[in-house]
Tab-separated table of N, CA and C in Angstrom:
chain	number	residue	atom	x	y	z
A	1	LYS	N	-15.061	-19.557	9.235
A	1	LYS	CA	-13.498	-19.294	9.452
A	1	LYS	C	-12.936	-18.808	10.450
A	2	HIS	N	-11.865	-18.377	10.681
A	2	HIS	CA	-11.364	-17.875	11.625
A	2	HIS	C	-11.426	-16.849	11.339
A	3	PHE	N	-11.257	-15.734	12.662
A	3	PHE	CA	-11.678	-14.442	12.551
A	3	PHE	C	-10.000	-13.270	11.598
A	4	SER	N	-9.331	-14.444	12.441
A	4	SER	CA	-7.512	-13.885	11.635
A	4	SER	C	-7.208	-14.303	10.346
A	5	GLU	N	-8.541	-15.082	9.497
A	5	GLU	CA	-8.184	-16.118	8.334
A	5	GLU	C	-7.419	-14.992	7.224
A	6	TRP	N	-6.588	-15.287	6.299
A	6	TRP	CA	-5.708	-14.672	5.533
A	6	TRP	C	-6.556	-13.952	4.849
A	7	HIS	N	-6.519	-13.118	4.030
A	7	HIS	CA	-7.146	-12.346	2.670
A	7	HIS	C	-6.387	-11.465	2.261
A	8	GLU	N	-6.103	-11.942	0.874
A	8	GLU	CA	-5.215	-11.510	-0.058
A	8	GLU	C	-5.179	-10.101	-0.092
A	9	GLN	N	-6.679	-9.509	-0.699
A	9	GLN	CA	-6.419	-8.429	-1.378
A	9	GLN	C	-6.626	-7.554	0.072
A	10	ARG	N	-6.918	-8.159	1.110
A	10	ARG	CA	-7.174	-7.192	2.326
A	10	ARG	C	-5.511	-6.688	2.656
A	11	ILE	N	-4.637	-7.786	2.677
A	11	ILE	CA	-3.429	-7.667	3.077
A	11	ILE	C	-2.700	-6.907	2.097
A	12	LEU	N	-2.897	-6.970	0.991
A	12	LEU	CA	-2.220	-6.397	0.196
A	12	LEU	C	-2.618	-4.555	0.340
A	13	PHE	N	-3.888	-4.641	0.136
A	13	PHE	CA	-4.272	-3.343	0.440
A	13	PHE	C	-3.670	-2.686	1.898
A	14	THR	N	-3.337	-3.423	2.817
A	14	THR	CA	-3.306	-2.690	4.252
A	14	THR	C	-1.779	-2.046	3.772
A	15	ARG	N	-1.379	-3.160	3.317
A	15	ARG	CA	1.050	-3.209	3.219
A	15	ARG	C	0.665	-1.969	2.063
A	16	GLN	N	-0.079	-1.540	1.156
A	16	GLN	CA	0.098	-0.385	0.399
A	16	GLN	C	-0.013	0.788	1.225
A	17	HIS	N	-1.299	0.622	1.781
A	17	HIS	CA	-1.237	2.079	2.655
A	17	HIS	C	-0.328	2.324	3.653
A	18	GLU	N	0.263	1.060	4.114
A	18	GLU	CA	1.148	1.372	5.040
A	18	GLU	C	2.576	2.155	4.362
A	19	ARG	N	2.653	1.517	3.492
A	19	ARG	CA	4.100	2.568	2.591
A	19	ARG	C	3.593	3.658	2.102
A	20	LEU	N	2.390	4.225	1.741
A	20	LEU	CA	2.137	5.157	1.351
A	20	LEU	C	1.755	6.196	2.285
A	21	ASN	N	1.392	5.960	3.556
A	21	ASN	CA	1.033	6.690	4.280
A	21	ASN	C	2.043	6.674	5.392
A	22	ASN	N	2.766	6.000	5.596
A	22	ASN	CA	3.710	5.680	6.572
A	22	ASN	C	3.182	5.437	7.969
A	23	ILE	N	2.234	4.856	8.476
A	23	ILE	CA	1.176	4.570	9.211
A	23	ILE	C	1.171	2.764	9.486
A	24	ILE	N	1.365	2.474	10.416
A	24	ILE	CA	1.171	1.279	10.932
A	24	ILE	C	0.345	0.590	11.000
A	25	TRP	N	-0.519	-0.070	10.198
A	25	TRP	CA	-2.073	-0.733	10.731
A	25	TRP	C	-1.975	-1.937	11.335
A	26	ASP	N	-2.895	-2.589	12.171
A	26	ASP	CA	-2.577	-4.117	12.718
A	26	ASP	C	-3.596	-4.630	11.327
A	27	TYR	N	-3.007	-6.120	10.941
A	27	TYR	CA	-3.787	-6.718	10.004
A	27	TYR	C	-5.325	-7.253	10.210
A	28	ASN	N	-5.530	-7.519	11.758
A	28	ASN	CA	-6.548	-7.996	12.447
A	28	ASN	C	-7.797	-6.908	12.115
A	29	TYR	N	-7.803	-6.111	12.906
A	29	TYR	CA	-8.586	-5.192	13.148
A	29	TYR	C	-9.135	-3.912	12.212
A	30	THR	N	-7.759	-2.906	12.553
A	30	THR	CA	-7.705	-1.732	11.371
A	30	THR	C	-7.961	-1.951	10.269
A	31	SER	N	-7.202	-2.954	9.821
A	31	SER	CA	-7.549	-3.095	8.181
A	31	SER	C	-8.920	-3.584	7.720
A	32	ARG	N	-9.791	-4.795	8.709
A	32	ARG	CA	-10.725	-4.797	8.449
A	32	ARG	C	-11.663	-3.730	8.350
A	33	VAL	N	-11.414	-2.743	9.128
A	33	VAL	CA	-12.474	-1.283	9.447
A	33	VAL	C	-12.231	-0.995	7.830
A	34	LEU	N	-10.677	-0.441	7.864
A	34	LEU	CA	-10.754	0.704	6.633
A	34	LEU	C	-11.182	-0.506	5.433
A	35	TRP	N	-10.824	-1.604	5.027
A	35	TRP	CA	-11.473	-2.554	4.223
A	35	TRP	C	-12.536	-2.466	3.712
A	36	ALA	N	-13.259	-2.488	4.917
A	36	ALA	CA	-14.525	-2.268	4.826
A	36	ALA	C	-15.133	-0.570	4.416
A	37	PHE	N	-14.664	0.152	4.973
A	37	PHE	CA	-14.622	1.448	4.681
A	37	PHE	C	-14.875	1.608	3.222
A	38	LYS	N	-13.552	1.305	2.675
A	38	LYS	CA	-13.421	1.599	1.296
A	38	LYS	C	-14.500	0.912	0.464
A	39	HIS	N	-14.828	-0.402	0.778
A	39	HIS	CA	-15.880	-1.120	-0.153
A	39	HIS	C	-16.939	-0.582	-0.049
A	40	ALA	N	-17.673	0.463	1.346
A	40	ALA	CA	-18.993	1.132	1.381
A	40	ALA	C	-18.772	2.426	0.744
A	41	ALA	N	-17.812	3.067	0.686
A	41	ALA	CA	-17.381	4.276	-0.320
A	41	ALA	C	-17.834	4.245	-1.583
A	42	HIS	N	-16.904	2.853	-1.779
A	42	HIS	CA	-17.235	2.722	-3.400
A	42	HIS	C	-18.101	2.487	-3.865
A	43	SER	N	-19.534	1.946	-3.414
A	43	SER	CA	-20.675	1.131	-3.428
A	43	SER	C	-21.588	2.222	-3.138
A	44	GLY	N	-21.225	3.445	-2.812
A	44	GLY	CA	-22.185	4.859	-2.366
A	44	GLY	C	-22.941	4.720	-1.545
A	45	PHE	N	-22.892	3.882	-0.244
A	45	PHE	CA	-23.110	4.037	0.851
A	45	PHE	C	-23.168	5.387	1.557
A	46	PHE	N	-22.005	5.867	1.404
A	46	PHE	CA	-22.353	7.459	1.912
A	46	PHE	C	-22.627	8.353	1.194
A	47	ASN	N	-23.070	9.274	1.463
A	47	ASN	CA	-23.365	10.930	0.602
A	47	ASN	C	-22.082	11.364	0.845
A	48	ALA	N	-22.201	12.334	-0.675
A	48	ALA	CA	-20.929	13.113	-0.772
A	48	ALA	C	-21.160	14.346	0.444
A	49	THR	N	-21.791	14.811	1.073
A	49	THR	CA	-21.447	15.495	2.339
A	49	THR	C	-21.601	15.076	3.774
A	50	ASP	N	-21.632	13.110	3.307
A	50	ASP	CA	-21.087	12.660	5.053
A	50	ASP	C	-20.139	13.223	5.699
A	51	ARG	N	-19.849	12.857	6.890
A	51	ARG	CA	-18.556	13.288	7.480
A	51	ARG	C	-18.306	11.813	8.278
A	52	VAL	N	-17.321	11.125	8.259
A	52	VAL	CA	-16.934	9.764	8.629
A	52	VAL	C	-15.480	9.800	9.403
A	53	LEU	N	-15.828	9.382	10.953
A	53	LEU	CA	-14.674	9.531	11.713
A	53	LEU	C	-14.419	7.923	11.848
A	54	LEU	N	-13.101	7.909	11.400
A	54	LEU	CA	-12.333	6.245	11.533
A	54	LEU	C	-11.463	6.266	12.605
A	55	ILE	N	-11.184	5.548	13.798
A	55	ILE	CA	-10.334	5.281	14.490
A	55	ILE	C	-9.499	3.947	14.407
A	56	HIS	N	-8.406	4.398	14.532
A	56	HIS	CA	-7.170	3.420	14.770
A	56	HIS	C	-7.762	2.882	16.073
A	57	THR	N	-8.034	1.408	16.271
A	57	THR	CA	-8.239	0.996	17.809
A	57	THR	C	-6.987	0.083	18.336
A	58	GLY	N	-5.884	0.227	17.539
A	58	GLY	CA	-5.154	-0.554	18.342
A	58	GLY	C	-4.783	-1.923	17.887
A	59	GLY	N	-4.269	-3.017	18.284
A	59	GLY	CA	-4.443	-4.340	18.179
A	59	GLY	C	-3.109	-4.309	17.176
A	60	LEU	N	-2.073	-3.681	17.224
A	60	LEU	CA	-0.944	-3.663	16.679
A	60	LEU	C	-0.227	-5.280	17.099
A	61	GLN	N	-0.325	-5.648	18.472
A	61	GLN	CA	0.134	-6.747	18.941
A	61	GLN	C	-0.278	-8.019	17.777
A	62	ALA	N	-1.343	-8.201	17.290
A	62	ALA	CA	-1.672	-9.003	16.527
A	62	ALA	C	-0.943	-9.565	15.152
A	63	ASN	N	-0.572	-8.247	14.825
A	63	ASN	CA	0.466	-8.429	13.401
A	63	ASN	C	1.530	-9.455	14.028
A	64	ARG	N	2.103	-9.578	15.168
A	64	ARG	CA	3.269	-10.874	14.985
A	64	ARG	C	2.567	-11.823	14.588
A	65	CYS	N	1.271	-12.060	15.289
A	65	CYS	CA	0.899	-13.594	14.977
A	65	CYS	C	0.495	-14.012	13.795
A	66	TYR	N	0.368	-12.754	12.650
A	66	TYR	CA	0.153	-12.590	11.310
A	66	TYR	C	1.344	-12.975	10.578
A	67	GLN	N	2.167	-12.236	11.208
A	67	GLN	CA	3.841	-12.097	10.278
A	67	GLN	C	4.189	-13.763	10.757
A	68	ASN	N	4.079	-13.918	11.763
A	68	ASN	CA	4.378	-15.683	12.216
A	68	ASN	C	3.930	-16.859	11.373
A	69	ARG	N	2.620	-16.302	11.190
A	69	ARG	CA	1.743	-17.085	10.822
A	69	ARG	C	2.084	-17.125	9.304
A	70	TYR	N	1.897	-16.110	8.603
A	70	TYR	CA	1.748	-16.203	7.118
A	70	TYR	C	3.483	-15.705	6.612
A	71	HIS	N	4.205	-15.649	7.644
A	71	HIS	CA	5.763	-15.420	7.162
A	71	HIS	C	5.756	-14.197	6.303
A	72	LEU	N	5.430	-13.059	6.995
A	72	LEU	CA	5.457	-11.197	6.569
A	72	LEU	C	6.458	-11.041	7.101
A	73	LYS	N	7.170	-9.760	6.540
A	73	LYS	CA	8.024	-9.422	7.178
A	73	LYS	C	7.353	-7.808	8.230
A	74	TRP	N	8.299	-7.870	9.222
A	74	TRP	CA	7.860	-6.650	10.171
A	74	TRP	C	7.572	-5.873	9.513
A	75	ASN	N	6.742	-4.683	10.087
A	75	ASN	CA	6.362	-3.730	9.320
A	75	ASN	C	6.895	-2.259	9.300
A	76	ALA	N	7.957	-2.320	10.265
A	76	ALA	CA	8.852	-1.142	9.796
A	76	ALA	C	9.622	-1.525	8.531
A	77	GLN	N	10.119	-2.962	8.553
A	77	GLN	CA	10.500	-3.050	7.085
A	77	GLN	C	9.905	-2.846	5.952
A	78	LEU	N	8.491	-2.920	5.852
A	78	LEU	CA	7.724	-2.955	4.953
A	78	LEU	C	7.868	-1.667	4.467
A	79	LEU	N	7.989	-0.497	5.487
A	79	LEU	CA	7.862	1.105	5.292
A	79	LEU	C	9.040	1.829	4.474
A	80	ASN	N	9.952	0.754	4.988
A	80	ASN	CA	11.599	1.051	4.158
A	80	ASN	C	12.023	0.710	2.908
A	81	GLU	N	10.772	-0.205	2.573
A	81	GLU	CA	10.918	-1.119	1.058
A	81	GLU	C	10.347	0.193	-0.148
A	82	SER	N	11.623	0.077	-0.822
A	82	SER	CA	11.320	0.580	-2.236
A	82	SER	C	9.940	0.589	-3.230
């Protein structure tokens, strides 16, 4: 599979958190890190006392490819939807 392959649940997760937090994530890199973190946290990988630092690594330019390839709206529009 191609690294930037569409993953419906991950994209929906990303779009929900963009609206909720008013922070734009890139669909290819940061959304994958946060998706993996969510699953690790829910699986019990981390202890309650663990401190975790997630860093937004950029990559917003990849969103244009996702949006063109999968006919998505621009993130700025997503953030303003009700």
